CSV table of C-alpha atoms and ligand atoms in Angstrom, one decimal:
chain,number,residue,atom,x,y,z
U,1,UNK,CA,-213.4,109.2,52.7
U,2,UNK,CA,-214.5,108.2,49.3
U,3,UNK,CA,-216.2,110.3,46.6
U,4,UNK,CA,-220.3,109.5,46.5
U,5,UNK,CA,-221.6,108.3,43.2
U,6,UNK,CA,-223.3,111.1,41.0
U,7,UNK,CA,-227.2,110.3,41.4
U,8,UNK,CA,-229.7,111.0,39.3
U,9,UNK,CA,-229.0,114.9,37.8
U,10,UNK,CA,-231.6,117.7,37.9
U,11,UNK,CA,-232.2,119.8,34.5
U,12,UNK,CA,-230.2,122.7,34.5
U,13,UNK,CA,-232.0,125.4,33.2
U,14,UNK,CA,-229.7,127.9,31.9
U,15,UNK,CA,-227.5,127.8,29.3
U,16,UNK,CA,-223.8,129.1,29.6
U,17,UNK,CA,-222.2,130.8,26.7
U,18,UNK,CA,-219.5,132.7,26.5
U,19,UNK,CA,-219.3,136.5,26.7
U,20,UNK,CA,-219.2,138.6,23.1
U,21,UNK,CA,-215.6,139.4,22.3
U,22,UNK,CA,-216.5,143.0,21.5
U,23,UNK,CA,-218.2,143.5,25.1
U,24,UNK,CA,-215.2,141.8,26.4
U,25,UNK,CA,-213.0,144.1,23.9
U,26,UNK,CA,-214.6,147.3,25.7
U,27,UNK,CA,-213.9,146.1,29.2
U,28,UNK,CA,-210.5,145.4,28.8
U,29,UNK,CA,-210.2,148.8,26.7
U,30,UNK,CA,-211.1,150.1,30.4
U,31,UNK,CA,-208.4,148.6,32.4
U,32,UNK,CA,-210.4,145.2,32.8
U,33,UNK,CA,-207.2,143.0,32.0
U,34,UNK,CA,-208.0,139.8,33.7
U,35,UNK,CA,-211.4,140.2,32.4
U,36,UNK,CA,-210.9,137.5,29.5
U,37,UNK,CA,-212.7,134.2,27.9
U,38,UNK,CA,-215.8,134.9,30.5
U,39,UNK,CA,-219.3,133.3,30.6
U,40,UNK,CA,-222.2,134.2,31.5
U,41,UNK,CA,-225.4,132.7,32.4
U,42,UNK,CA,-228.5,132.8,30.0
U,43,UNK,CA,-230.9,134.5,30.4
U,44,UNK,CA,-229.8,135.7,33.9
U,45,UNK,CA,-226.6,137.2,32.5
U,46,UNK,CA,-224.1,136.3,35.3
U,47,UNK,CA,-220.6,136.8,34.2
U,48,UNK,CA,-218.3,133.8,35.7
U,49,UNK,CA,-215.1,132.3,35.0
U,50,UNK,CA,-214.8,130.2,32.1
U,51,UNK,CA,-214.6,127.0,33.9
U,52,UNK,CA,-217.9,127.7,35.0
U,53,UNK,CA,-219.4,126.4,31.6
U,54,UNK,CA,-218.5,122.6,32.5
U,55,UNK,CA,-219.4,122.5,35.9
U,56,UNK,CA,-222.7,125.1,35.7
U,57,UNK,CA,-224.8,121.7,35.9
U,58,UNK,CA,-222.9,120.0,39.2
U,59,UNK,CA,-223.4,123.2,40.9
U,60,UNK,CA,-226.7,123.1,40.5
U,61,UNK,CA,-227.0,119.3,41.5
U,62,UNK,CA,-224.8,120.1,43.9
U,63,UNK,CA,-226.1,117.6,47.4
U,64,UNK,CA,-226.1,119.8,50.2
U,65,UNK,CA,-227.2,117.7,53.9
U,66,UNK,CA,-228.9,118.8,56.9
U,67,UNK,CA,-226.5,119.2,59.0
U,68,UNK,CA,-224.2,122.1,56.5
U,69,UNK,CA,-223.9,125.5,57.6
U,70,UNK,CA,-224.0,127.5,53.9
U,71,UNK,CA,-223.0,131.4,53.7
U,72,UNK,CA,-223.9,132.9,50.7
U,73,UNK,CA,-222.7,136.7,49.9
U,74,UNK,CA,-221.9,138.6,46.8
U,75,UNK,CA,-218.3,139.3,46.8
U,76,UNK,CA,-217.1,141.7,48.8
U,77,UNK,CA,-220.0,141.5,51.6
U,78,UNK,CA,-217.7,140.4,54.3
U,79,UNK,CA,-217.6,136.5,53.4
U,80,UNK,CA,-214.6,136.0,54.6
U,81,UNK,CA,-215.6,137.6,58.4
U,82,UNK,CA,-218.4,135.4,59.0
U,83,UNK,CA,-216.4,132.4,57.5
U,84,UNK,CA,-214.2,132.9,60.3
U,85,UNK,CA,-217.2,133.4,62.6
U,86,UNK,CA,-219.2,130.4,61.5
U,87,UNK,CA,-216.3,128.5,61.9
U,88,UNK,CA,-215.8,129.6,65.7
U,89,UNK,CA,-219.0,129.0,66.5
U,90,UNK,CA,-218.8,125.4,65.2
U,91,UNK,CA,-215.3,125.0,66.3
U,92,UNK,CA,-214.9,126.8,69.7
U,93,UNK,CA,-212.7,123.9,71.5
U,94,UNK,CA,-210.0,124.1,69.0
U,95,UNK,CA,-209.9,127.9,68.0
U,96,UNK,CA,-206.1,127.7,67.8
U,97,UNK,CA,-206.7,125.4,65.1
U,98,UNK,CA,-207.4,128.9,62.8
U,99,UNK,CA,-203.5,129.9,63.1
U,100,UNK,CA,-202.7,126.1,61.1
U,101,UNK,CA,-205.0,126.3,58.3
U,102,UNK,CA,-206.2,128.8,56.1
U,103,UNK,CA,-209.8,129.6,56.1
U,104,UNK,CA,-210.4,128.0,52.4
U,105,UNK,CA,-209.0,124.2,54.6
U,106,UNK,CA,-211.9,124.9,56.9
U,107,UNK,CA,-214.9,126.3,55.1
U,108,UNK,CA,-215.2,125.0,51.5
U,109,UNK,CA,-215.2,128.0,48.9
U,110,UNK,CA,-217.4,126.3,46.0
U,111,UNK,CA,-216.4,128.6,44.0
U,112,UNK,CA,-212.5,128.1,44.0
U,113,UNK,CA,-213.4,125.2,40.9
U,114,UNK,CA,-213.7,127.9,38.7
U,115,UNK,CA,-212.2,130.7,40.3
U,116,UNK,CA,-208.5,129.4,40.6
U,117,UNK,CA,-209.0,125.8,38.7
U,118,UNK,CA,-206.2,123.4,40.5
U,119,UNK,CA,-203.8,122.5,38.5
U,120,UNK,CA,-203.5,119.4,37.1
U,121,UNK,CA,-200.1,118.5,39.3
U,122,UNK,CA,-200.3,115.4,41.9
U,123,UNK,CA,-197.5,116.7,43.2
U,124,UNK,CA,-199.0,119.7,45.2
U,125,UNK,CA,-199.8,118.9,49.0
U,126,UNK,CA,-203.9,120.2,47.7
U,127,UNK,CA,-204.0,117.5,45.0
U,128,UNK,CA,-202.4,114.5,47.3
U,129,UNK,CA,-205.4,115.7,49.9
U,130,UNK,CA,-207.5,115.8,46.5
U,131,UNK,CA,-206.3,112.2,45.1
U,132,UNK,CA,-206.5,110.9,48.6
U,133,UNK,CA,-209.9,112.0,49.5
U,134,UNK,CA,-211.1,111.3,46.0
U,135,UNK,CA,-209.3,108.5,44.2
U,136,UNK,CA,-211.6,108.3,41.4
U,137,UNK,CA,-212.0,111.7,41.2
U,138,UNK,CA,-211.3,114.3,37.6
U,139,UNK,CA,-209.9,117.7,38.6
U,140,UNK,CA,-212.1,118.7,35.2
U,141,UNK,CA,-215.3,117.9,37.5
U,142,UNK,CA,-214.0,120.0,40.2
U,143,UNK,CA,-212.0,119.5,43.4
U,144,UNK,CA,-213.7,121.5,45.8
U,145,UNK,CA,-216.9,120.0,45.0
U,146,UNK,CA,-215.9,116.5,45.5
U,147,UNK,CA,-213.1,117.3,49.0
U,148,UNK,CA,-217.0,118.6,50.0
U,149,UNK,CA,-218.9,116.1,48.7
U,150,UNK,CA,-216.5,113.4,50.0
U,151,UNK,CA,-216.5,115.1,53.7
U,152,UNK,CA,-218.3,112.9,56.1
U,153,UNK,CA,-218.8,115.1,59.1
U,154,UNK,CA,-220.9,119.0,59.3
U,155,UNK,CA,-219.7,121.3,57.0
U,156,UNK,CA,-219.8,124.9,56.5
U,157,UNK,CA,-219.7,125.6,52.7
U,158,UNK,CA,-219.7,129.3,51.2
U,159,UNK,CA,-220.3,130.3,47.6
U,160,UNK,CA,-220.9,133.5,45.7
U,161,UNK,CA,-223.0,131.7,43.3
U,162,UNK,CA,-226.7,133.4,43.2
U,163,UNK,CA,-229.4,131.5,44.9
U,164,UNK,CA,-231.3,130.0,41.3
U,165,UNK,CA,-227.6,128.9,40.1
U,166,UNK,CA,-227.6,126.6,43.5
U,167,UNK,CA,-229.1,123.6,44.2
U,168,UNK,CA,-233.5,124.4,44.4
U,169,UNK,CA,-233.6,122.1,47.3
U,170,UNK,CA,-231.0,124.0,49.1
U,171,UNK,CA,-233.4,126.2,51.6
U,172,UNK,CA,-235.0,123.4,52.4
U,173,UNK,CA,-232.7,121.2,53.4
U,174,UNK,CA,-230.0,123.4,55.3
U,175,UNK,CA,-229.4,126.0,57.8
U,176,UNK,CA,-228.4,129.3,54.9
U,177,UNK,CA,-226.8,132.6,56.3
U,178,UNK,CA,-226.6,135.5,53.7
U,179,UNK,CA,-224.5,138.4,54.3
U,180,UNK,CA,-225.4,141.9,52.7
U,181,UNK,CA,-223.1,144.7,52.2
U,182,UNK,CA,-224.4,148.3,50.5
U,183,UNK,CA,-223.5,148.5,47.5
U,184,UNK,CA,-221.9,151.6,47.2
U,185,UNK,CA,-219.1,149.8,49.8
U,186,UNK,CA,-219.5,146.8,47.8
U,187,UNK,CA,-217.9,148.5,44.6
U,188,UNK,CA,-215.2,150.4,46.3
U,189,UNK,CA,-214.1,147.2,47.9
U,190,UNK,CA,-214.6,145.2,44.8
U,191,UNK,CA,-212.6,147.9,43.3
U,192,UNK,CA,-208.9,147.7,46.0
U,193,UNK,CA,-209.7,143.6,45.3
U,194,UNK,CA,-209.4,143.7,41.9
U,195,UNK,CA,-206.5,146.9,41.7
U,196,UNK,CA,-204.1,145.0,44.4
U,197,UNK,CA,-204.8,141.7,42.7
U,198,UNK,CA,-201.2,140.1,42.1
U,199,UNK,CA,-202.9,138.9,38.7
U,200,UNK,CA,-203.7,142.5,37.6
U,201,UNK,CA,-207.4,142.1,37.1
U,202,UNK,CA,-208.2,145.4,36.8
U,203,UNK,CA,-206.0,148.4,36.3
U,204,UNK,CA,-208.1,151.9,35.5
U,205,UNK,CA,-209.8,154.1,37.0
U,206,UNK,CA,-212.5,154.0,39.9
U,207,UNK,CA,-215.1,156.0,37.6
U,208,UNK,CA,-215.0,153.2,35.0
U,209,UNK,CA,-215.1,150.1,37.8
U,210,UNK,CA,-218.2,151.8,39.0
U,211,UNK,CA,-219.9,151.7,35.9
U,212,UNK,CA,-218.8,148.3,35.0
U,213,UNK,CA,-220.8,147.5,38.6
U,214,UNK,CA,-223.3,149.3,37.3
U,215,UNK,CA,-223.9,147.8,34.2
U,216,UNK,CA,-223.4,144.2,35.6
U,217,UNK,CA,-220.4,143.4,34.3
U,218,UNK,CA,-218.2,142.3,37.2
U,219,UNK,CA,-218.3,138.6,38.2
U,220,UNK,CA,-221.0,137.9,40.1
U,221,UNK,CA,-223.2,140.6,38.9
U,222,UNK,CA,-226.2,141.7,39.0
U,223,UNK,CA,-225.6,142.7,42.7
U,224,UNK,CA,-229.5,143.5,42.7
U,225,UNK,CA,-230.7,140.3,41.6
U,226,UNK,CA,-228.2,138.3,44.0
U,227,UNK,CA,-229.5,140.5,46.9
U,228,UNK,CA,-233.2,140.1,45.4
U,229,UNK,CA,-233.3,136.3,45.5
U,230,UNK,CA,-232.7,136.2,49.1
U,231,UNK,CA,-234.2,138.8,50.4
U,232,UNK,CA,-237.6,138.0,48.8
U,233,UNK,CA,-237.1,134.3,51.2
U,234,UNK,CA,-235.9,135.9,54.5
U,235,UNK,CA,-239.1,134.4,55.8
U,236,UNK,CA,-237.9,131.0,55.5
U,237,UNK,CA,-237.3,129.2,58.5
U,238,UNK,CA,-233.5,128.0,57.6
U,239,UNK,CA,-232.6,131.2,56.0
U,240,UNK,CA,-230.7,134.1,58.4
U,241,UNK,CA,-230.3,137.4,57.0
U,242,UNK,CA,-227.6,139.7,58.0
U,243,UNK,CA,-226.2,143.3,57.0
U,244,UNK,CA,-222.0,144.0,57.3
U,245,UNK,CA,-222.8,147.2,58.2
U,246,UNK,CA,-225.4,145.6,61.8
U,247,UNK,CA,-221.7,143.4,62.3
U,248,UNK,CA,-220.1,146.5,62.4
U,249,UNK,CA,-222.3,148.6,64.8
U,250,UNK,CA,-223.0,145.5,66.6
U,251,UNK,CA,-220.8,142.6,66.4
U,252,UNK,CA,-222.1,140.7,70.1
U,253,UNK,CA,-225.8,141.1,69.2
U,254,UNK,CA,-225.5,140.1,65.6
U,255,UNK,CA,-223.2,137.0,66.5
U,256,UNK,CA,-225.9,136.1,69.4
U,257,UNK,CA,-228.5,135.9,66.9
U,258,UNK,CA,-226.5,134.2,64.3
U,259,UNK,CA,-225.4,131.6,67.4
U,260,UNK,CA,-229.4,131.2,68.1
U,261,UNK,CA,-230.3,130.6,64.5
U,262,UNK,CA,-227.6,128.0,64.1
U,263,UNK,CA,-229.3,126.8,67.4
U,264,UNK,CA,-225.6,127.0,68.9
U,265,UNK,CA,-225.9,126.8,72.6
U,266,UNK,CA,-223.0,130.0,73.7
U,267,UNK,CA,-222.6,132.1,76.6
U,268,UNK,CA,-222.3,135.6,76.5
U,269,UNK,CA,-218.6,134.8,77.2
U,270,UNK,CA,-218.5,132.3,74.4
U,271,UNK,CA,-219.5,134.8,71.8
U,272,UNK,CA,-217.5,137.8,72.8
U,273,UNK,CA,-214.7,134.7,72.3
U,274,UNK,CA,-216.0,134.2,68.7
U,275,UNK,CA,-216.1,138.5,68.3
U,276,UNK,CA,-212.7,138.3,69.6
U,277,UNK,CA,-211.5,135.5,67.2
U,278,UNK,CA,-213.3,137.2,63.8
U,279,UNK,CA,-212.4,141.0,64.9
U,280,UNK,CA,-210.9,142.8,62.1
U,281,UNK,CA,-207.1,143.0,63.9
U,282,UNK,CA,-207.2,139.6,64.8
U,283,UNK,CA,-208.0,138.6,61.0
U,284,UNK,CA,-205.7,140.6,59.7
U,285,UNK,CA,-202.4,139.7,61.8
U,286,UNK,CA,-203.9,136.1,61.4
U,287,UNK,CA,-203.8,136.9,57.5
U,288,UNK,CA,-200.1,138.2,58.2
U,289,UNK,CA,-198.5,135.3,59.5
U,290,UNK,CA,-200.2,132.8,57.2
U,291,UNK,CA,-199.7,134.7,53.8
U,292,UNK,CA,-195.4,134.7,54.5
U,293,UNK,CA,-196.0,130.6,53.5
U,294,UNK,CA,-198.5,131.0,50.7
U,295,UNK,CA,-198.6,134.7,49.7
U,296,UNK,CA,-201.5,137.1,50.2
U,297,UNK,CA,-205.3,135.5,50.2
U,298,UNK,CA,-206.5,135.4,47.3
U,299,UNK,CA,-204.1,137.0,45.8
U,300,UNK,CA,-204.9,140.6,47.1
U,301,UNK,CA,-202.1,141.8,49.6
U,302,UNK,CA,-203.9,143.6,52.1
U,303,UNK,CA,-206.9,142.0,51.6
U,304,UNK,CA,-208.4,143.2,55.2
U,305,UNK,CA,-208.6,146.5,53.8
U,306,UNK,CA,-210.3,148.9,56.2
U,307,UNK,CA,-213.9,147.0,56.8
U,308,UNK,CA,-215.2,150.4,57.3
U,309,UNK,CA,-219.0,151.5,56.6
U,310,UNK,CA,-218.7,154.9,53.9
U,311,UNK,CA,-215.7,154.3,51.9
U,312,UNK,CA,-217.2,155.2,49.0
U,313,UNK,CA,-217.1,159.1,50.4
U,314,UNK,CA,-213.4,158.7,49.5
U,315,UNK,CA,-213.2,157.8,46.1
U,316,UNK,CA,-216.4,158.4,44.4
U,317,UNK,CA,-216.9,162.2,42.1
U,318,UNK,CA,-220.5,163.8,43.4
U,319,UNK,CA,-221.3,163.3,39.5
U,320,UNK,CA,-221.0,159.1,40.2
U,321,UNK,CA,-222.2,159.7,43.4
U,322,UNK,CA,-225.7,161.3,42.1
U,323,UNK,CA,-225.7,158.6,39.1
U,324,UNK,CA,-225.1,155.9,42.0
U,325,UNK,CA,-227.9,156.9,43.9
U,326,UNK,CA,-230.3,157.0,41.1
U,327,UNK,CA,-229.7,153.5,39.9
U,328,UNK,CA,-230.0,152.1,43.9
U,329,UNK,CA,-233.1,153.9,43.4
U,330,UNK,CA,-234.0,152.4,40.4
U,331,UNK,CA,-233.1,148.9,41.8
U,332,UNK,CA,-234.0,149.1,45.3
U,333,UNK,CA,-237.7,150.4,44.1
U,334,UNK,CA,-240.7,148.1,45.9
U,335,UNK,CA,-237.9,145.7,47.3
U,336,UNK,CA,-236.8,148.5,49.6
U,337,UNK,CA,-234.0,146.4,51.3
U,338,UNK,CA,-232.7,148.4,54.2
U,339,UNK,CA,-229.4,149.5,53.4
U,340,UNK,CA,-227.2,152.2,55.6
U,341,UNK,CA,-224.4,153.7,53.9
U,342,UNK,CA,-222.4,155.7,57.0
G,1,A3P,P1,-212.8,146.5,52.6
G,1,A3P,O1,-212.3,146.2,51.3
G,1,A3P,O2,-213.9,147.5,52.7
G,1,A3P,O3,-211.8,146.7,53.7
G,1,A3P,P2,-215.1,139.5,51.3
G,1,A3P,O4,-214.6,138.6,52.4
G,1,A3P,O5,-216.5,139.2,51.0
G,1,A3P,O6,-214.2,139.5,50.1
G,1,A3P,O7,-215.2,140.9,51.9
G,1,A3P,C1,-214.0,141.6,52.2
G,1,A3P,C2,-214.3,142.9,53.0
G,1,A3P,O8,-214.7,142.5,54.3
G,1,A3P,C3,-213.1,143.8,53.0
G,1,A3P,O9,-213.7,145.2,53.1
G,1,A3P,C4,-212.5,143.4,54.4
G,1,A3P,O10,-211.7,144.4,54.9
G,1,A3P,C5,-213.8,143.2,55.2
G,1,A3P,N1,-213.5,142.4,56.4
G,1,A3P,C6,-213.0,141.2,56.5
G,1,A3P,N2,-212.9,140.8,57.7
G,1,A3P,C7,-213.4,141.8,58.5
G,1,A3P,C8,-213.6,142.0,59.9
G,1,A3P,N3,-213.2,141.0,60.7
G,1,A3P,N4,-214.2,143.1,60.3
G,1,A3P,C9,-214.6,144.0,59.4
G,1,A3P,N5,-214.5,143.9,58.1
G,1,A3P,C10,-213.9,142.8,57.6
């Protein structure tokens, strides 16, 4: 493998700046700890990591090829399930191969570049794969994006980037699966991700994560315009849309129509394999054994939470819940995307 040269770059037309101290200030005030030096996109206002400023542009140039499988989700949707299931489906003779490397080694996470930045250390087994795959490559331009970019054969490539901050050629040149998740689950799982997080991201109360959702301050956010930008191109011929809660009340019909949109020729038997393979106890003793070597993914112990639909019953006042349902309203208005919530 060697790295491709950079060809001719596409505008980006946003600019990055960083987020106001004061706003920043305010967050942390409410137990947003890890919440510090963010971006955001301007004018969409998506709050990233701060690595994000230098590699905003190579994102959006980012080459994607005909034969990729790309999952897009906002965080917490599930990505990590249908990771594991698009990866089955492509990988179905060697499915043992899952219990030797983690799901990040198979399916490139974009985002990781500016998420957890590599270290600058060639001593690491990830940066002698890095330096090997890439021998000319910077880790300041962004390791996953050249291991990808260097990476002959099909790959499957996930990112929680919104759809405008990705390449514009990208529907039309890839098979694209988005996963959904309502977003009343969405925060409550956002919430245990970011309260177990070994790094302490967040420590307050639920009330106060809900309204940081709210107001679009999490990373990621706005949930309604990353949802939006899809959903307004679920027409599109190489674009599959798909609901966490239809997995869960359905797992065998959902993964058959994901296996005939990715024009994957499976059996019946072949698919209740893949259920088998992505099931929720099988992740999770999977996650078990691999996190003794390398600690919890991505840093969350327990990260396979409950996957439950409803979770939000649980935690959430019937003050936030009435507030909640007025700003879905608000935001679901003439888009009307389908959401169940039990
Ligand atoms: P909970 O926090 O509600 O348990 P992501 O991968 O986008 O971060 O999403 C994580 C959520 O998906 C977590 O939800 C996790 O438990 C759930 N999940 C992961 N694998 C699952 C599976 N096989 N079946 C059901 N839910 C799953």
């Amino acid at each position: 493998m060697s790295c491709p040269q950079k060809s001719t770059r596409r505008f980006f037309p946003l600019t990055v700046e960083k987020v106001p101290d004061e706003e920043e200030k305010l967050l942390q005030a409410k137990g947003f700890l890890g919440y510090t030096n963010l971006v955001r996109t301007n004018p969409s206002l998506v709050p990233l990591r701060p690595a994000y400023a230098d590699l905003a542009e190579s994102y959006y140039n980012f080459d994607f090829r005909s034969d990729d499988t790309v999952l897009l989700t906002f965080p917490k949707s599930g990505t990590t399930w249908l990771s594991e299931a698009l990866w089955a489906i492509r990988n179905l003779n060697q499915l043992d191969q899952a219990d030797e490397a983690d799901i990040d080694e198979r399916v490139f996470f974009l985002d990781s570049d500016f998420l957890q930045p590599a270290p600058n250390d060639v001593d690491t087994p990830a940066m002698k794969k890095f330096s090997a795959a890439c021998p000319e490559g910077r880790v300041e331009d962004g390791v996953t994006l050249q291991m990808a970019a260097a990476e002959k054969g099909p790959r499957i490539l996930k990112s929680h980037l919104q759809l405008e901050l990705l390449n514009p050629d990208l529907l039309d040149t890839c098979k694209v699966v988005y996963m959904a998740r309502n977003p009343k689950d969405v925060c409550v799982s956002y919430f245990h991700h970011c309260k177990k997080n070994t790094k302490k991201i967040f420590q307050g109360e639920f009330s106060d994560f809900a309204e940081a959702f709210m107001g679009n301050q999490l990373l990621f956010a706005p949930y309604w315009d990353h949802v939006r930008q899809v959903w307004l191109r679920r027409g599109h011929e190489n674009l599959h849309f798909m609901f966490f809660e239809h997995m869960k009340r359905d797992v065998f019909g959902e993964l058959k129509r994901l296996a005939t949109f990715l024009e994957a020729d499976l059996s019946d038997e072949d698919v209740r394999r893949v259920a088998d393979h992505c099931s929720f106890g099988r992740m999770q003793e999977r996650e078990q054994r691999q996190s003794q070597g390398r600690g919890p993914l991505y840093g969350v112990p327990g990260f396979f939470h409950k996957g439950a639909i409803g979770g939000w019953k649980d935690v959430a006042s019937q003050d936030l819940n009435d507030r909640f349902d007025n700003w879905i309203i608000d935001n679901n208005c003439g888009i009307d995307i389908p959401f169940t919530y039990e």
